[in-house]
Amino acid sequence: MAVRKTKYEMPEQPPKERIKNFKEVPYGYSNETAIEEAKRCLQCKNKPCMEGCPVEIDIPGFIKCIAEGDFDKAAEIIKNKNSLPAVSGRVCPYEGQCEGVCTVKKIGEPVAIGRLERFIADYEREKGVKTPKKPKSTGKKIAVVGSGPAGLTCAGDLAKMGHGVTVFEALHAPGGVLMYGIPEFRLPKKIVNSEVDYIKKLGVEVRYDMVVGKTITVDELFEEYDAVFIGTGAGLPRWLRIPGENLDGVYSANEFLTRVNMMGAYRFPEYDTPVKIGKIVATFGAGNVAMDCARTSLRLGAEKSYIIYRRSDVEMPARDEEIEHAREEGVIFKLLTNPVKFIGDDKGLLKQVECIKMKLGEPDDSGRRRPIPIPGSEETIKIDTALVAIGQSPNPLIPQTVKGLKMGKWGNIDTDEAGRTSIPGLFAGGDIATGAATVILAMGAGKRAARAIDEYIKSKK
Ligand code: FAD
Ligand code: SF4
Ligand code: SF4
């Protein structure tokens, strides 16, 4: 039978409706659609899709189970490698990973691996996740710093090996960027909470309001624990460094999204949030963070929401789906445009941004074509809120407080492939080691570090 060339559509809220609420945009597949989509898989013997998955899920294996209607077995196969499937099924940039190398892509759209993973994770959650069996205790204790995807994955895998794991989290809630960065309409908090509950059921303890480096030091952790994993992420905002950036109305994307997520603004308009947004909002950058800012602004009542980006649409780093959703919702894309200065009134309130048009030159160190300003093409745009989303750097607190820790040139902790740092027993992974990257790469790093920690502990017996 010929393979259908296109993915089965996933129904979603219409754009005009969804910009008035923070509810999740796609509804997910029905049982019937998931089975039909799973039947598009060719069950390739060489499994190219698996090489594109940083957490090594047996993709053909779980898809075969869906095609046969055995959703429980599919969930078991996924959970074997991935403790956070409802998260990765929603936010993984699968177009450049598992789906990017799917054989079906040669004749049309790849198998919708991400959507199928999400379907199974949601099926399992709605049915009630089985309490995992706890393995025999090894008597060893490991401290994990940070409860983002790197820390949670590392903690979950170590607990499955029988080690005692305590996670130390600076904030009052778990999940890292999954909770305070990515908005509710892309990743509902109840889903993050339910995946964290699963990790806790594996026996992991989470201690909140523990800022390691201030409340407790890494040296103090070593007095009680056999090994320490650092997964503190990249939360330090980068700025445009142009005049007027200190005006009232200019925020870093991090500050804006953290306020929205942690101060209940996502419950707007039912909940009167202290987070206020202007009428005309400009977001600078074109990654996932920028799309989240632009789309959140619309939901909080902005009349116009711009994405201002110095390169062209080909270079935009956001996931395809986020860009498409932003366009459908009416976000205005001003590409090949770079801000030069912010202009305020005599009270220090932001009023305008001056921009210059750009053209693309030869590729730079990043491999992308270098944007070059076009003299005389300056224009002024009226705005009252600016959100700067041009990247984040690794959090500096732990590197500053651990003596002898070798650092990389971007302020990241230097590690080998397995997450070993220059200090025996101290491991690191995720954005703190790579710089701002993706959820699934952070999870992959947490997984590799868990294996290396287990080896390290066994070697010390
Ligand atoms: P984090 O998720 O940053 O978690 C670090 C944790 O450590 C936090 O909970 C923090 O509070 C805690 N911490 C920090 N310092 C300390 C300390 N001293 N003591 C104790 N705890 C500490 N990636 C995708 O793949 N797809 C997407 O769609 C996507 N969208 C994104 C949208 C936004 C708005 C942002 C900001 C990022 C997005 N990313 C996306 C990137 C992705 O979220 C990150 O790469 C990923 O979360 C990194 O995981 P991590 O565990 O390394 O760090
Ligand atoms: Fe694909 Fe990401 Fe799921 Fe792996 S975790 S199968 S890369 S969507
Ligand atoms: Fe199925 Fe695509 Fe993987 Fe082949 S590459 S097994 S078609 S998901």
Coordinates of C-alpha atoms and ligand atoms in Angstrom, one line a residue:
M1 CA 0.0 0.0 0.0
A2 CA 1.3 3.5 -0.9
V3 CA 2.3 5.6 2.1
R4 CA 0.3 8.8 2.6
K5 CA 2.6 11.7 1.8
T6 CA 1.4 14.2 4.5
K7 CA 1.2 14.0 8.3
Y8 CA -2.3 13.7 9.7
E9 CA -3.3 17.2 11.0
M10 CA -3.5 17.8 14.7
P11 CA -6.7 19.9 15.4
E12 CA -6.0 23.3 17.2
Q13 CA -7.7 26.4 18.5
P14 CA -8.5 28.9 15.7
P15 CA -6.0 31.9 15.8
K16 CA -8.7 34.5 16.5
E17 CA -10.0 32.6 19.5
R18 CA -6.7 31.5 21.0
I19 CA -5.1 35.0 21.1
K20 CA -7.8 35.8 23.8
N21 CA -6.7 32.9 26.1
F22 CA -3.7 31.0 27.4
K23 CA -5.1 27.5 26.7
E24 CA -2.9 25.1 24.8
V25 CA -3.1 25.7 21.0
P26 CA -3.1 22.1 19.6
Y27 CA -5.6 19.6 21.0
G28 CA -3.6 16.5 20.2
Y29 CA -4.4 13.4 18.1
S30 CA -7.5 11.2 18.7
N31 CA -6.9 7.4 19.1
E32 CA -8.0 6.8 15.5
T33 CA -5.8 9.5 14.0
A34 CA -2.8 8.3 16.0
I35 CA -3.2 4.8 14.7
E36 CA -3.5 6.0 11.1
E37 CA -0.4 8.3 11.5
A38 CA 1.5 5.4 13.0
K39 CA 0.7 3.2 10.0
R40 CA 2.8 5.7 7.9
C41 CA 5.9 4.3 9.5
L42 CA 7.9 1.9 7.3
Q43 CA 9.6 0.1 10.3
C44 CA 13.0 0.7 8.7
K45 CA 15.5 -2.0 9.7
N46 CA 18.3 0.6 10.1
K47 CA 16.1 2.9 12.3
P48 CA 17.6 6.3 11.1
C49 CA 15.1 8.2 13.2
M50 CA 16.7 6.8 16.4
E51 CA 20.0 8.4 15.6
G52 CA 18.2 11.7 15.5
C53 CA 16.9 11.3 19.0
P54 CA 19.3 12.6 21.8
V55 CA 17.6 10.3 24.4
E56 CA 17.6 7.2 22.2
I57 CA 13.9 6.3 22.2
D58 CA 13.1 3.1 20.3
I59 CA 11.0 5.1 17.8
P60 CA 9.9 2.3 15.4
G61 CA 9.2 0.1 18.5
F62 CA 6.7 2.5 20.1
I63 CA 5.1 3.5 16.8
K64 CA 4.5 -0.2 15.9
C65 CA 2.6 -0.6 19.2
I66 CA 0.5 2.5 18.4
A67 CA -0.3 1.1 14.9
E68 CA -1.4 -2.2 16.7
G69 CA -3.5 -0.2 19.2
D70 CA -1.3 -1.2 22.2
F71 CA -0.9 2.2 23.7
D72 CA 0.3 0.9 27.1
K73 CA 3.2 -1.0 25.6
A74 CA 4.1 2.2 23.5
A75 CA 4.2 4.2 26.8
E76 CA 6.4 1.6 28.4
I77 CA 8.9 1.7 25.5
I78 CA 9.0 5.6 25.6
K79 CA 9.3 5.8 29.4
N80 CA 12.2 3.3 29.2
K81 CA 14.4 6.1 27.8
N82 CA 12.5 9.3 28.4
S83 CA 11.0 10.4 31.7
L84 CA 9.4 13.6 30.3
P85 CA 7.7 12.5 27.0
A86 CA 4.7 14.9 27.3
V87 CA 7.2 17.7 27.4
S88 CA 9.5 16.6 24.6
G89 CA 6.4 15.6 22.5
R90 CA 5.4 19.2 22.7
V91 CA 8.6 21.3 22.5
C92 CA 11.2 19.2 20.8
P93 CA 12.6 20.7 17.6
Y94 CA 11.9 17.3 15.9
E95 CA 12.1 18.8 12.4
G96 CA 15.8 18.9 12.8
Q97 CA 16.1 15.7 14.9
C98 CA 14.2 12.4 14.7
E99 CA 11.8 13.6 11.9
G100 CA 14.6 15.3 10.0
V101 CA 16.1 11.9 9.2
C102 CA 12.9 9.9 8.8
T103 CA 12.9 7.8 5.6
V104 CA 9.3 8.9 4.7
K105 CA 10.7 12.4 4.3
K106 CA 12.1 11.3 0.9
I107 CA 8.6 11.1 -0.5
G108 CA 6.8 13.8 1.6
E109 CA 6.3 14.8 5.2
P110 CA 8.1 12.6 7.8
V111 CA 6.1 10.4 10.2
A112 CA 4.8 12.8 13.0
I113 CA 7.0 11.2 15.6
G114 CA 6.7 14.2 18.1
R115 CA 2.9 14.2 17.8
L116 CA 2.7 10.4 18.4
E117 CA 5.0 10.7 21.4
R118 CA 2.8 13.5 22.8
F119 CA -0.3 11.4 22.1
I120 CA 1.1 8.4 24.1
A121 CA 2.2 10.6 27.0
D122 CA -1.2 12.2 27.2
Y123 CA -3.0 8.9 27.0
E124 CA -0.9 7.6 29.9
R125 CA -1.4 10.7 32.0
E126 CA -5.1 10.7 31.5
K127 CA -5.3 7.0 32.4
G128 CA -3.2 7.4 35.5
V129 CA 0.6 6.9 35.4
K130 CA 1.6 3.6 36.9
T131 CA 3.8 3.9 40.0
P132 CA 7.2 2.8 38.9
K133 CA 8.9 -0.1 40.7
K134 CA 11.7 1.1 43.0
P135 CA 15.0 -0.7 42.6
K136 CA 17.1 -2.0 45.5
S137 CA 18.9 0.9 47.1
T138 CA 22.7 1.1 46.5
G139 CA 23.0 3.3 49.6
K140 CA 24.7 6.0 47.6
K141 CA 23.6 9.6 47.6
I142 CA 23.7 12.1 44.8
A143 CA 22.9 15.9 44.8
V144 CA 21.4 17.4 41.6
V145 CA 21.4 21.2 41.4
G146 CA 18.6 22.6 39.3
S147 CA 15.3 21.0 38.4
G148 CA 15.2 21.9 34.7
P149 CA 15.1 19.1 32.1
A150 CA 18.8 18.3 32.5
G151 CA 18.5 17.9 36.3
L152 CA 15.2 16.1 36.3
T153 CA 16.4 13.6 33.7
C154 CA 19.7 13.0 35.5
A155 CA 17.8 12.6 38.8
G156 CA 15.2 10.2 37.3
D157 CA 17.8 8.0 35.7
L158 CA 20.0 7.8 38.9
A159 CA 16.9 6.9 40.9
K160 CA 16.1 4.1 38.5
M161 CA 19.6 2.8 39.2
G162 CA 18.8 2.6 42.9
H163 CA 20.8 5.7 44.1
G164 CA 19.3 8.2 46.6
V165 CA 18.8 11.5 44.8
T166 CA 18.0 15.0 46.2
V167 CA 17.4 17.9 43.8
F168 CA 18.2 21.4 45.0
E169 CA 16.2 24.1 43.3
A170 CA 16.6 27.8 43.7
L171 CA 13.0 28.7 43.0
H172 CA 9.8 27.6 44.7
A173 CA 8.6 25.5 41.8
P174 CA 10.2 22.7 39.7
G175 CA 10.8 22.5 36.0
G176 CA 13.3 25.3 35.2
V177 CA 12.5 26.9 31.9
L178 CA 9.7 24.4 31.3
M179 CA 7.8 26.1 34.2
Y180 CA 9.0 29.8 34.2
G181 CA 10.0 30.3 30.5
I182 CA 7.8 28.4 28.1
P183 CA 4.2 29.8 28.2
E184 CA 1.1 27.9 29.3
F185 CA -0.4 27.9 25.7
R186 CA 2.6 25.8 24.5
L187 CA 3.3 23.7 27.6
P188 CA 0.6 23.7 30.3
K189 CA 2.0 23.7 33.9
K190 CA -0.2 20.7 34.9
I191 CA 1.8 18.7 32.4
V192 CA 5.2 19.7 33.7
N193 CA 3.9 19.1 37.3
S194 CA 2.7 15.6 36.3
E195 CA 6.0 14.7 34.8
V196 CA 7.8 16.0 37.9
D197 CA 5.5 13.9 40.0
Y198 CA 6.6 10.8 38.1
I199 CA 10.2 11.6 38.9
K200 CA 9.3 12.0 42.6
K201 CA 7.5 8.6 42.5
L202 CA 10.9 7.2 41.4
G203 CA 12.1 8.2 44.9
V204 CA 13.7 11.6 44.0
E205 CA 13.4 14.3 46.7
V206 CA 13.1 17.9 45.6
R207 CA 14.2 20.7 48.0
Y208 CA 13.0 24.2 46.9
D209 CA 14.3 27.7 47.7
M210 CA 17.9 26.3 47.8
V211 CA 20.2 28.6 45.9
V212 CA 23.3 26.5 45.7
G213 CA 26.3 28.9 45.9
K214 CA 24.4 31.0 48.5
T215 CA 22.1 28.9 50.7
I216 CA 24.5 26.0 50.6
T217 CA 27.8 25.6 48.7
V218 CA 28.9 22.8 46.4
D219 CA 31.7 21.9 49.0
E220 CA 29.0 21.5 51.6
L221 CA 27.0 19.2 49.3
F222 CA 30.1 17.0 48.9
E223 CA 30.2 16.5 52.7
E224 CA 26.9 14.6 52.5
Y225 CA 26.7 13.3 48.9
D226 CA 28.9 10.9 46.8
A227 CA 28.6 13.0 43.7
V228 CA 27.0 16.3 42.5
F229 CA 25.4 17.1 39.2
I230 CA 25.0 20.8 38.1
G231 CA 22.1 21.6 35.8
T232 CA 21.6 25.3 36.5
G233 CA 20.8 26.4 33.0
A234 CA 21.4 29.6 31.1
G235 CA 19.3 32.3 32.5
L236 CA 21.5 35.4 32.2
P237 CA 20.0 37.7 29.6
R238 CA 22.0 39.2 26.8
W239 CA 21.3 42.8 25.9
L240 CA 21.4 44.7 22.7
R241 CA 23.8 47.3 24.1
I242 CA 22.2 50.2 22.3
P243 CA 21.3 53.7 23.7
G244 CA 18.0 53.9 25.6
E245 CA 18.1 50.2 26.8
N246 CA 17.5 51.4 30.4
L247 CA 14.2 53.2 29.6
D248 CA 11.1 52.2 31.4
G249 CA 9.3 49.7 29.1
V250 CA 12.4 47.7 28.0
Y251 CA 12.5 44.2 29.5
S252 CA 14.6 41.2 29.0
A253 CA 12.6 38.3 27.6
N254 CA 13.5 36.3 30.7
E255 CA 12.1 38.8 33.1
F256 CA 8.9 39.2 31.1
L257 CA 8.2 35.5 30.7
T258 CA 9.1 34.7 34.2
R259 CA 6.7 37.3 35.5
V260 CA 3.9 36.0 33.3
N261 CA 4.5 32.4 34.3
M262 CA 5.2 32.9 38.0
M263 CA 2.8 35.8 38.8
G264 CA -0.2 34.1 37.3
A265 CA -0.5 36.4 34.3
Y266 CA -1.3 33.3 32.1
R267 CA -4.7 33.2 33.9
F268 CA -5.5 36.7 32.4
P269 CA -8.2 38.0 32.0
E270 CA -9.9 36.0 34.8
Y271 CA -7.1 36.8 37.2
D272 CA -6.1 40.5 37.6
T273 CA -2.3 40.1 37.1
P274 CA 0.2 42.7 38.1
V275 CA 2.0 42.1 34.8
K276 CA 1.2 45.0 32.5
I277 CA 1.9 45.2 28.8
G278 CA 1.8 48.2 26.4
K279 CA -0.3 48.6 23.3
I280 CA 2.5 48.3 20.8
V281 CA 5.1 45.7 21.6
A282 CA 8.4 44.9 19.8
T283 CA 10.3 41.7 20.4
F284 CA 13.9 41.6 19.3
G285 CA 15.2 38.2 18.1
A286 CA 13.6 35.3 16.3
G287 CA 14.2 32.2 18.4
N288 CA 11.6 30.2 20.4
V289 CA 11.9 32.7 23.3
A290 CA 11.1 35.6 20.9
M291 CA 8.1 33.9 19.5
D292 CA 6.9 33.1 23.0
C293 CA 7.2 36.8 24.0
A294 CA 5.4 38.1 20.8
R295 CA 2.5 35.6 21.2
T296 CA 2.2 36.2 25.0
S297 CA 2.0 40.0 24.4
L298 CA -1.0 39.5 22.1
R299 CA -2.7 37.4 24.7
L300 CA -2.2 40.1 27.3
G301 CA -3.9 42.6 25.2
A302 CA -1.3 44.2 22.9
E303 CA -2.8 45.7 19.8
K304 CA 0.3 45.2 17.7
S305 CA 3.1 42.8 18.3
Y306 CA 6.3 43.0 16.2
I307 CA 9.2 40.5 15.8
I308 CA 12.2 42.6 14.8
Y309 CA 15.1 40.5 13.5
R310 CA 18.3 41.4 11.7
R311 CA 18.5 38.4 9.4
S312 CA 15.9 36.9 7.0
D313 CA 13.2 34.3 7.5
V314 CA 15.6 31.4 6.4
E315 CA 17.9 32.1 9.4
M316 CA 15.1 32.4 12.1
P317 CA 16.1 29.9 14.8
A318 CA 12.6 29.2 16.2
R319 CA 10.8 25.9 15.6
D320 CA 8.8 26.0 12.4
E321 CA 5.6 25.4 14.3
E322 CA 6.2 28.4 16.6
I323 CA 6.8 30.7 13.6
E324 CA 3.7 29.5 11.8
H325 CA 1.6 29.9 14.9
A326 CA 2.9 33.4 15.5
R327 CA 2.2 34.4 11.9
E328 CA -1.4 33.0 12.1
E329 CA -2.0 35.0 15.3
G330 CA -1.1 38.2 13.5
V331 CA 2.5 38.9 14.8
I332 CA 4.1 41.3 12.4
F333 CA 7.6 40.2 11.2
K334 CA 10.0 43.0 10.4
L335 CA 13.0 41.0 9.0
L336 CA 16.4 42.3 7.9
T337 CA 15.8 45.1 10.5
N338 CA 18.1 46.0 13.4
P339 CA 17.5 48.3 16.3
V340 CA 19.9 51.2 16.6
K341 CA 18.5 53.1 19.6
F342 CA 15.5 53.3 21.9
I343 CA 13.9 56.8 22.3
G344 CA 11.9 57.9 25.4
D345 CA 10.0 60.9 26.6
D346 CA 11.2 63.3 29.4
K347 CA 9.8 61.0 32.1
G348 CA 12.0 58.1 30.8
L349 CA 9.2 56.1 29.3
L350 CA 9.9 54.2 26.1
K351 CA 8.2 55.7 23.0
Q352 CA 10.0 54.6 19.9
V353 CA 12.7 52.5 18.5
E354 CA 15.0 53.6 15.7
C355 CA 16.0 50.7 13.3
I356 CA 18.1 50.3 10.2
K357 CA 17.5 47.9 7.3
M358 CA 20.1 45.2 6.8
K359 CA 21.3 43.0 3.8
L360 CA 23.0 39.6 4.1
G361 CA 26.7 39.3 3.3
E362 CA 29.1 36.3 3.5
P363 CA 28.6 33.6 6.2
D364 CA 30.1 34.4 9.6
D365 CA 31.5 32.1 12.3
S366 CA 28.0 30.7 13.0
G367 CA 27.7 29.6 9.4
R368 CA 24.9 32.1 8.9
R369 CA 25.1 35.0 6.4
R370 CA 26.4 38.1 8.2
P371 CA 23.8 41.0 8.3
I372 CA 25.2 44.3 7.1
P373 CA 23.5 47.7 7.7
I374 CA 22.3 49.6 4.6
P375 CA 23.3 53.3 5.2
G376 CA 20.4 55.8 4.9
S377 CA 17.7 53.2 5.5
E378 CA 16.9 54.2 9.1
E379 CA 13.2 54.2 10.2
T380 CA 11.5 55.0 13.5
I381 CA 8.8 52.7 14.9
K382 CA 6.3 53.7 17.6
I383 CA 6.4 51.2 20.5
D384 CA 5.7 51.3 24.2
T385 CA 7.2 47.9 25.3
A386 CA 10.4 46.3 24.1
L387 CA 11.3 42.7 24.8
V388 CA 14.9 41.7 24.2
A389 CA 15.1 38.0 23.2
I390 CA 18.6 37.7 21.6
G391 CA 19.9 34.9 23.8
Q392 CA 21.0 33.9 27.3
S393 CA 24.3 33.1 28.9
P394 CA 25.0 30.4 31.5
N395 CA 24.1 31.3 35.1
P396 CA 27.4 32.5 36.7
L397 CA 26.7 31.7 40.4
I398 CA 28.0 28.2 40.8
P399 CA 31.1 28.7 38.5
Q400 CA 32.0 31.7 40.6
T401 CA 31.8 29.8 43.9
V402 CA 33.5 26.5 43.0
K403 CA 37.3 26.8 43.2
G404 CA 39.3 25.1 40.4
L405 CA 36.4 24.5 38.1
K406 CA 37.5 24.7 34.5
M407 CA 35.3 27.0 32.4
G408 CA 34.6 27.3 28.7
K409 CA 35.0 30.6 26.8
W410 CA 31.3 31.5 27.0
G411 CA 31.0 31.3 30.7
N412 CA 29.9 27.7 30.5
I413 CA 31.2 24.9 32.7
D414 CA 33.7 22.8 30.7
T415 CA 32.8 19.1 30.5
D416 CA 33.6 16.1 28.5
E417 CA 30.9 14.2 26.5
A418 CA 29.7 12.4 29.6
G419 CA 29.4 15.5 31.7
R420 CA 32.6 15.1 33.8
T421 CA 34.0 18.5 34.9
S422 CA 37.6 19.2 36.0
I423 CA 36.7 18.2 39.6
P424 CA 36.3 14.5 40.4
G425 CA 32.7 13.7 41.4
L426 CA 31.4 16.9 40.0
F427 CA 29.3 16.6 36.8
A428 CA 27.4 19.2 34.7
G429 CA 25.0 19.2 31.8
G430 CA 22.4 21.1 29.9
D431 CA 22.5 24.8 29.1
I432 CA 25.1 25.5 31.9
A433 CA 27.6 23.4 29.9
T434 CA 26.5 24.0 26.3
G435 CA 25.1 27.6 26.5
A436 CA 21.4 28.1 25.7
A437 CA 20.3 25.1 23.6
T438 CA 17.2 22.8 23.7
V439 CA 15.1 20.8 26.1
I440 CA 16.0 17.5 24.5
L441 CA 19.7 18.2 24.4
A442 CA 19.6 19.1 28.1
M443 CA 17.7 15.8 28.7
G444 CA 20.3 13.9 26.7
A445 CA 23.1 15.5 28.7
G446 CA 21.4 14.6 32.0
K447 CA 21.1 11.0 30.8
R448 CA 24.7 10.6 29.8
A449 CA 25.8 12.2 33.1
A450 CA 23.7 9.8 35.1
R451 CA 25.6 6.9 33.4
A452 CA 28.9 8.6 34.1
I453 CA 28.0 9.3 37.8
D454 CA 27.0 5.6 38.2
E455 CA 30.3 4.5 36.8
Y456 CA 32.2 7.0 39.0
I457 CA 30.4 5.7 42.2
K458 CA 31.0 2.1 41.3
S459 CA 34.7 2.8 40.6
K460 CA 35.1 4.2 44.1
K461 CA 33.8 1.1 45.9
Ligands
FAD1 P1 16.9 25.2 32.9 O1 15.7 24.7 32.3 O2 17.3 26.6 32.8 O3 16.8 24.8 34.5 C1 17.8 25.2 35.4 C2 17.2 25.2 36.8 O4 18.3 25.4 37.7 C3 16.2 26.2 37.0 O5 15.1 25.6 37.7 C4 16.9 27.2 37.9 O6 16.0 27.9 38.8 C5 17.8 26.3 38.7 N1 19.0 27.0 39.2 C6 19.8 28.0 38.6 N2 20.7 28.4 39.5 C7 20.6 27.6 40.6 C8 21.3 27.6 41.8 N3 22.4 28.3 42.0 N4 20.9 26.7 42.8 C9 19.8 25.9 42.6 N5 19.1 25.9 41.4 C10 19.5 26.8 40.5 N6 13.9 24.4 23.9 C11 13.3 23.5 23.1 O7 13.8 22.4 22.9 N7 12.1 23.8 22.6 C12 11.4 25.0 22.8 O8 10.3 25.2 22.3 C13 12.0 25.9 23.7 N8 11.4 27.1 24.0 C14 12.0 27.9 24.9 C15 11.3 29.0 25.3 C16 11.8 29.9 26.3 C17 11.1 31.1 26.7 C18 13.1 29.6 26.8 C19 13.8 30.5 27.8 C20 13.8 28.5 26.4 C21 13.3 27.6 25.5 N9 13.9 26.5 25.1 C22 13.3 25.6 24.2 C23 15.3 26.1 25.6 C24 15.2 25.1 26.8 O9 14.1 25.4 27.6 C25 16.5 25.0 27.5 O10 17.5 24.7 26.6 C26 16.4 24.0 28.6 O11 15.3 24.3 29.6 C27 17.7 23.8 29.4 O12 17.5 22.9 30.4 P2 18.5 23.0 31.8 O13 18.0 21.9 32.6 O14 19.9 23.0 31.3 O15 18.2 24.4 32.4
SF4_2 FE1 12.0 12.9 18.5 FE2 12.4 14.5 20.6 FE3 10.8 12.5 20.9 FE4 13.4 12.0 20.6 S1 12.4 13.0 22.3 S2 11.7 10.9 19.6 S3 14.0 13.7 19.2 S4 10.4 14.2 19.6
SF4_3 FE1 9.5 4.8 10.8 FE2 10.6 7.1 9.8 FE3 11.8 5.7 11.8 FE4 11.6 4.6 9.3 S1 12.8 6.5 9.9 S2 11.3 3.6 11.3 S3 9.6 5.4 8.7 S4 9.8 6.8 11.9

